[in-house]
XYZ file of C-alpha atoms in Angstrom:
354
model
C -21.963 -29.179 -48.228
C -20.608 -26.258 -46.275
C -17.145 -24.974 -46.248
C -15.425 -24.299 -43.013
C -16.502 -21.129 -41.233
C -13.687 -21.181 -38.765
C -10.582 -23.252 -37.861
C -10.782 -24.896 -34.592
C -7.581 -25.658 -32.632
C -9.157 -28.688 -31.464
C -9.587 -30.183 -34.727
C -6.223 -28.935 -36.311
C -4.383 -30.240 -33.249
C -5.887 -33.441 -33.148
C -5.159 -34.460 -36.583
C -1.760 -32.777 -36.614
C -0.892 -35.302 -33.732
C -0.584 -37.941 -36.645
C 1.304 -35.721 -39.008
C 4.004 -35.488 -36.164
C 4.468 -39.212 -35.415
C 7.880 -40.408 -35.992
C 7.288 -43.007 -37.262
C 3.694 -42.889 -37.163
C 2.140 -46.191 -35.923
C -0.101 -47.131 -38.944
C -1.636 -49.968 -36.770
C -2.946 -47.459 -34.338
C -4.094 -45.089 -37.024
C -5.984 -48.128 -38.877
C -7.600 -48.946 -35.512
C -8.968 -45.550 -34.724
C -10.078 -44.886 -38.246
C -11.787 -48.400 -38.421
C -13.742 -47.305 -35.097
C -14.800 -43.847 -36.909
C -16.333 -45.624 -40.076
C -17.997 -48.315 -37.699
C -19.513 -45.672 -35.565
C -20.923 -43.769 -38.381
C -18.114 -40.862 -38.069
C -17.442 -41.337 -41.577
C -18.447 -43.487 -44.815
C -14.858 -43.612 -45.807
C -11.465 -42.599 -44.869
C -7.899 -42.411 -46.194
C -4.878 -41.013 -44.588
C -1.327 -40.562 -45.692
C 1.195 -40.461 -42.972
C 4.643 -39.145 -43.557
C 4.572 -39.808 -47.185
C 3.778 -43.507 -46.780
C 1.213 -45.551 -48.449
C -2.383 -44.514 -47.815
C -4.361 -46.294 -44.648
C -7.867 -46.679 -45.668
C -11.161 -48.012 -43.962
C -14.935 -48.030 -44.847
C -16.552 -48.260 -48.352
C -16.523 -46.171 -51.466
C -20.065 -46.161 -51.920
C -23.188 -46.372 -49.636
C -24.893 -49.825 -49.969
C -21.656 -51.295 -51.512
C -18.726 -53.253 -50.382
C -16.180 -51.660 -52.556
C -13.322 -50.062 -50.629
C -12.031 -46.658 -50.612
C -9.849 -46.524 -53.640
C -5.992 -46.283 -52.932
C -5.150 -42.754 -53.278
C -8.362 -41.804 -54.568
C -9.276 -38.260 -55.489
C -11.609 -36.163 -53.418
C -13.023 -32.444 -53.108
C -10.428 -30.736 -50.741
C -12.891 -27.656 -49.892
C -10.858 -25.014 -48.353
C -7.703 -26.780 -48.569
C -7.696 -24.872 -51.910
C -6.785 -21.612 -50.024
C -3.064 -22.657 -49.390
C -2.631 -23.002 -53.203
C -4.207 -19.511 -53.799
C -2.024 -17.804 -51.341
C 1.108 -19.439 -52.417
C 0.433 -17.815 -55.854
C 0.034 -14.456 -54.189
C 3.072 -14.881 -52.225
C 5.042 -15.663 -55.252
C 3.700 -12.691 -57.099
C 4.795 -10.497 -53.911
C 8.056 -12.023 -54.347
C 8.355 -11.142 -57.873
C 7.460 -7.374 -57.023
C 4.157 -7.716 -58.812
C 2.129 -6.663 -55.653
C 2.532 -5.686 -52.361
C 1.139 -7.400 -49.182
C 0.302 -4.443 -47.407
C -0.801 -2.644 -50.483
C -4.480 -1.797 -50.572
C -6.628 -4.221 -52.554
C -7.994 -1.134 -54.594
C -4.740 -0.556 -55.899
C -5.083 -3.416 -58.413
C -8.891 -3.773 -58.348
C -10.085 -0.117 -58.074
C -13.538 0.072 -56.225
C -13.898 -3.530 -55.596
C -13.879 -3.606 -51.903
C -13.349 -1.054 -48.774
C -10.261 0.917 -50.073
C -8.563 0.219 -46.417
C -8.503 -3.676 -46.977
C -4.756 -4.776 -47.815
C -3.744 -8.030 -49.642
C -2.410 -9.385 -46.345
C -5.686 -9.027 -44.703
C -7.281 -10.878 -47.410
C -4.915 -13.898 -47.058
C -5.048 -13.474 -42.988
C -8.728 -13.275 -42.725
C -8.419 -10.104 -40.980
C -10.288 -7.830 -43.885
C -13.629 -7.831 -42.087
C -15.492 -8.977 -45.391
C -18.650 -10.809 -44.617
C -18.334 -14.427 -45.478
C -20.657 -14.796 -48.366
C -21.319 -18.631 -47.787
C -23.118 -17.672 -44.647
C -25.609 -16.248 -46.816
C -26.019 -18.965 -49.219
C -28.507 -21.746 -48.948
C -26.032 -24.694 -48.337
C -28.279 -26.514 -45.840
C -30.246 -29.480 -46.704
C -33.261 -27.880 -47.787
C -31.634 -25.341 -49.802
C -28.564 -26.887 -51.484
C -30.567 -28.737 -54.368
C -31.631 -25.276 -55.636
C -27.831 -24.421 -56.466
C -26.077 -27.865 -56.612
C -25.493 -27.583 -60.356
C -25.605 -23.479 -60.842
C -22.419 -21.959 -62.097
C -21.537 -18.807 -60.076
C -19.156 -15.984 -61.402
C -16.829 -14.878 -58.462
C -18.471 -11.317 -58.930
C -21.641 -12.871 -57.949
C -20.178 -14.327 -54.964
C -18.438 -11.046 -53.876
C -21.688 -9.245 -54.470
C -23.502 -11.273 -52.020
C -20.644 -10.306 -49.410
C -20.432 -6.695 -50.117
C -24.179 -6.403 -49.816
C -23.517 -6.598 -45.936
C -21.448 -4.319 -43.916
C -17.941 -5.268 -42.840
C -17.828 -7.528 -39.757
C -15.150 -5.158 -38.086
C -12.709 -2.640 -39.085
C -10.234 -3.911 -41.458
C -7.214 -5.224 -39.442
C -8.888 -5.160 -36.209
C -10.081 -8.656 -35.680
C -10.221 -12.124 -37.156
C -13.180 -13.820 -38.875
C -12.705 -16.958 -41.444
C -14.349 -15.546 -44.547
C -14.490 -17.500 -47.792
C -14.856 -14.058 -49.533
C -11.328 -13.140 -48.899
C -10.161 -15.864 -51.267
C -12.623 -15.057 -53.854
C -10.867 -11.510 -53.848
C -7.629 -13.050 -53.926
C -8.358 -14.913 -57.033
C -9.723 -11.945 -58.794
C -6.537 -10.227 -57.568
C -4.399 -13.111 -59.067
C -6.373 -12.833 -62.364
C -5.780 -8.957 -62.453
C -2.123 -9.214 -62.000
C -1.358 -12.232 -64.191
C -3.796 -11.713 -66.881
C -5.149 -15.080 -66.521
C -7.730 -16.766 -64.405
C -6.364 -17.888 -60.949
C -6.855 -21.611 -61.811
C -4.442 -21.112 -64.759
C -2.036 -19.320 -62.522
C -2.206 -22.287 -59.879
C -1.798 -25.144 -62.558
C 1.396 -23.206 -63.971
C 3.142 -22.304 -61.049
C 2.330 -25.243 -58.577
C 0.568 -28.085 -59.963
C 2.780 -28.390 -63.094
C 6.281 -27.700 -61.491
C 5.268 -30.512 -58.683
C 3.734 -32.972 -60.898
C 0.643 -33.005 -59.126
C -1.037 -35.227 -61.883
C -4.268 -35.817 -59.855
C -4.897 -32.401 -58.751
C -7.351 -30.489 -60.854
C -9.215 -27.007 -60.410
C -12.787 -28.004 -62.021
C -14.119 -24.541 -62.794
C -17.759 -25.523 -63.232
C -17.341 -29.021 -64.021
C -19.535 -31.384 -61.967
C -17.332 -34.429 -62.234
C -14.733 -36.064 -59.739
C -12.194 -37.542 -62.187
C -10.393 -40.753 -61.392
C -11.160 -43.417 -58.871
C -12.821 -41.782 -56.049
C -15.185 -42.517 -53.023
C -18.876 -41.158 -53.230
C -19.765 -38.252 -51.052
C -23.153 -37.780 -49.291
C -25.203 -35.108 -47.909
C -28.728 -35.568 -46.247
C -31.744 -33.823 -47.929
C -34.409 -32.220 -46.132
C -35.803 -35.136 -44.698
C -32.446 -36.457 -43.460
C -32.115 -39.060 -46.097
C -28.549 -39.308 -47.452
C -28.153 -38.087 -51.192
C -25.308 -38.846 -53.468
C -23.685 -35.471 -53.948
C -20.453 -36.414 -55.584
C -21.464 -34.702 -58.698
C -21.786 -30.891 -57.861
C -20.830 -27.555 -59.427
C -18.169 -26.337 -57.002
C -17.830 -22.771 -58.926
C -19.499 -21.338 -55.735
C -16.257 -22.330 -53.885
C -13.893 -20.778 -56.478
C -10.830 -19.784 -55.237
C -11.968 -20.556 -51.789
C -12.559 -24.022 -52.256
C -13.246 -25.500 -55.502
C -10.166 -27.920 -56.100
C -9.823 -31.806 -56.111
C -6.831 -33.700 -55.208
C -5.507 -36.870 -53.621
C -3.512 -37.608 -50.300
C -0.420 -38.220 -52.296
C -0.747 -34.865 -54.281
C -1.469 -32.837 -51.131
C 1.479 -34.624 -49.352
C 3.907 -33.391 -52.056
C 2.305 -29.890 -52.137
C 2.795 -29.359 -48.219
C 6.148 -30.822 -48.096
C 7.426 -28.428 -50.794
C 5.652 -25.514 -49.258
C 6.882 -26.138 -45.791
C 10.679 -26.814 -47.101
C 10.569 -23.583 -48.719
C 10.573 -24.702 -52.059
C 7.681 -22.631 -53.686
C 8.617 -19.245 -52.102
C 11.371 -16.827 -51.704
C 12.869 -16.711 -47.793
C 10.993 -13.391 -47.238
C 7.619 -14.574 -48.224
C 8.306 -18.019 -46.674
C 8.455 -16.158 -43.341
C 5.318 -14.026 -44.178
C 3.530 -17.391 -44.859
C 3.500 -18.519 -41.151
C 3.664 -15.280 -39.570
C 0.839 -14.537 -36.941
C -0.196 -11.610 -35.118
C -2.098 -10.774 -31.931
C -5.226 -10.129 -33.939
C -4.715 -13.537 -35.875
C -2.710 -15.820 -33.445
C -3.645 -19.188 -35.108
C -3.565 -18.219 -38.975
C -0.553 -16.936 -41.138
C -1.078 -16.090 -44.700
C -3.268 -19.200 -45.964
C -2.011 -21.541 -43.281
C -3.182 -22.380 -39.620
C -0.621 -22.472 -37.047
C -0.918 -24.606 -33.881
C 1.326 -25.832 -31.051
C 0.578 -29.286 -29.888
C 0.457 -30.134 -26.240
C 3.619 -32.093 -26.890
C 5.352 -28.799 -27.971
C 5.603 -29.295 -31.682
C 4.201 -26.548 -33.891
C 2.338 -27.685 -36.780
C 0.967 -25.913 -40.134
C -1.752 -26.929 -42.267
C -5.274 -26.355 -43.377
C -8.488 -28.175 -43.381
C -11.628 -28.185 -45.419
C -15.186 -29.236 -45.944
C -17.605 -29.405 -49.118
C -20.651 -31.354 -49.309
C -19.877 -34.927 -48.870
C -16.196 -34.546 -48.109
C -13.904 -33.474 -45.300
C -9.832 -32.903 -45.580
C -6.958 -32.259 -43.487
C -3.478 -31.415 -44.573
C -0.936 -30.832 -41.772
C 2.802 -30.805 -41.304
C 5.973 -29.721 -39.844
C 8.796 -28.030 -41.560
C 11.201 -31.057 -40.853
C 9.046 -33.312 -43.188
C 6.479 -34.779 -40.821
C 3.059 -34.623 -42.199
C -0.548 -36.090 -42.618
C -3.151 -35.753 -45.331
C -6.544 -37.131 -44.464
C -9.848 -37.420 -46.453
C -13.083 -38.557 -45.495
C -16.525 -38.908 -46.907
C -19.342 -37.967 -44.834
C -21.309 -40.689 -43.220
C -24.543 -41.456 -44.419
C -26.310 -41.128 -41.262
C -24.893 -37.580 -40.673
C -22.411 -38.695 -38.011
C -19.142 -36.848 -37.171
C -15.630 -37.785 -36.413
C -16.382 -36.714 -32.786
C -13.190 -37.160 -30.468
C -11.431 -39.222 -33.139
C -8.945 -36.737 -34.021
C -8.211 -36.318 -30.444
C -7.559 -40.003 -30.159
C -5.292 -40.147 -32.878
C -3.274 -37.386 -31.230
C -3.268 -38.935 -27.944
C -2.554 -42.603 -29.250
C -0.352 -42.009 -32.070
C 1.590 -39.037 -31.093
C 1.821 -37.492 -27.620
């Protein structure tokens, strides 16, 4: 598995096209995702469109005919980041931290003293991406699949490298930023970031199928299995893995229904105060496509969409929507033959929305 190293506009835009369909043509969606599973672009897919029932395709397990479960659980990878950024923004709204304050004000000596809280959330800190220096490839992944990692260990990997650039001068997607954000939440609230997310977002929104697994290797509830090739290219069932190396950057598990509830509340301003809501989606010349934990893109049709994608061994996720309530949550399990969705997202955009 690998977390997303960078968000590409092409991927985000393509998926977002379905999110903006009004009403989404479920028949067209079904046809395209059926083509994706048939071609090896994914083993199984589920998509939730504008809050409606999930559209599914493919199978839940290699070698079986068992269908992808309705509203099944899955690892969401970097879609964890909007949950963490929301908590940080809530703390800012409560006056417990400042977005433009240096991180070292709260965590002395942890990172370069020029790096601000905002730069963490916007990926403009310059911190090296620790996952680029981990054995997450087919040959190396088995050696760490079940290892428990502490956030300080992950940060140590990153800080052993020089900054990629001077803080605030460029943009680079770095999971390290959100490991630090998780430590920041812990310092300010006095509890692990997982508890803060649970108490501030999961419980109020009643996201009953969303969990922060810490170092648990299980995926609870009905779920499709995820696969990842071994060194010889043979698919291996990696559904069970220790996600602690993802931590605040990518450890969470959820469902399309829960992600739909979360994204709807977030974009409608129900989780943040007005000032922080504006900060959430504010982009800059340095970061034109990414706000504070949320990617921002304009479709060829002119619609602006907001969301995030995520990857972790065996699973891929997309969560995209608009403030007026149109949205898409999509999960796919990695194809056994190592295939990719290819232009499937683009075809969804062209056929269903634009």
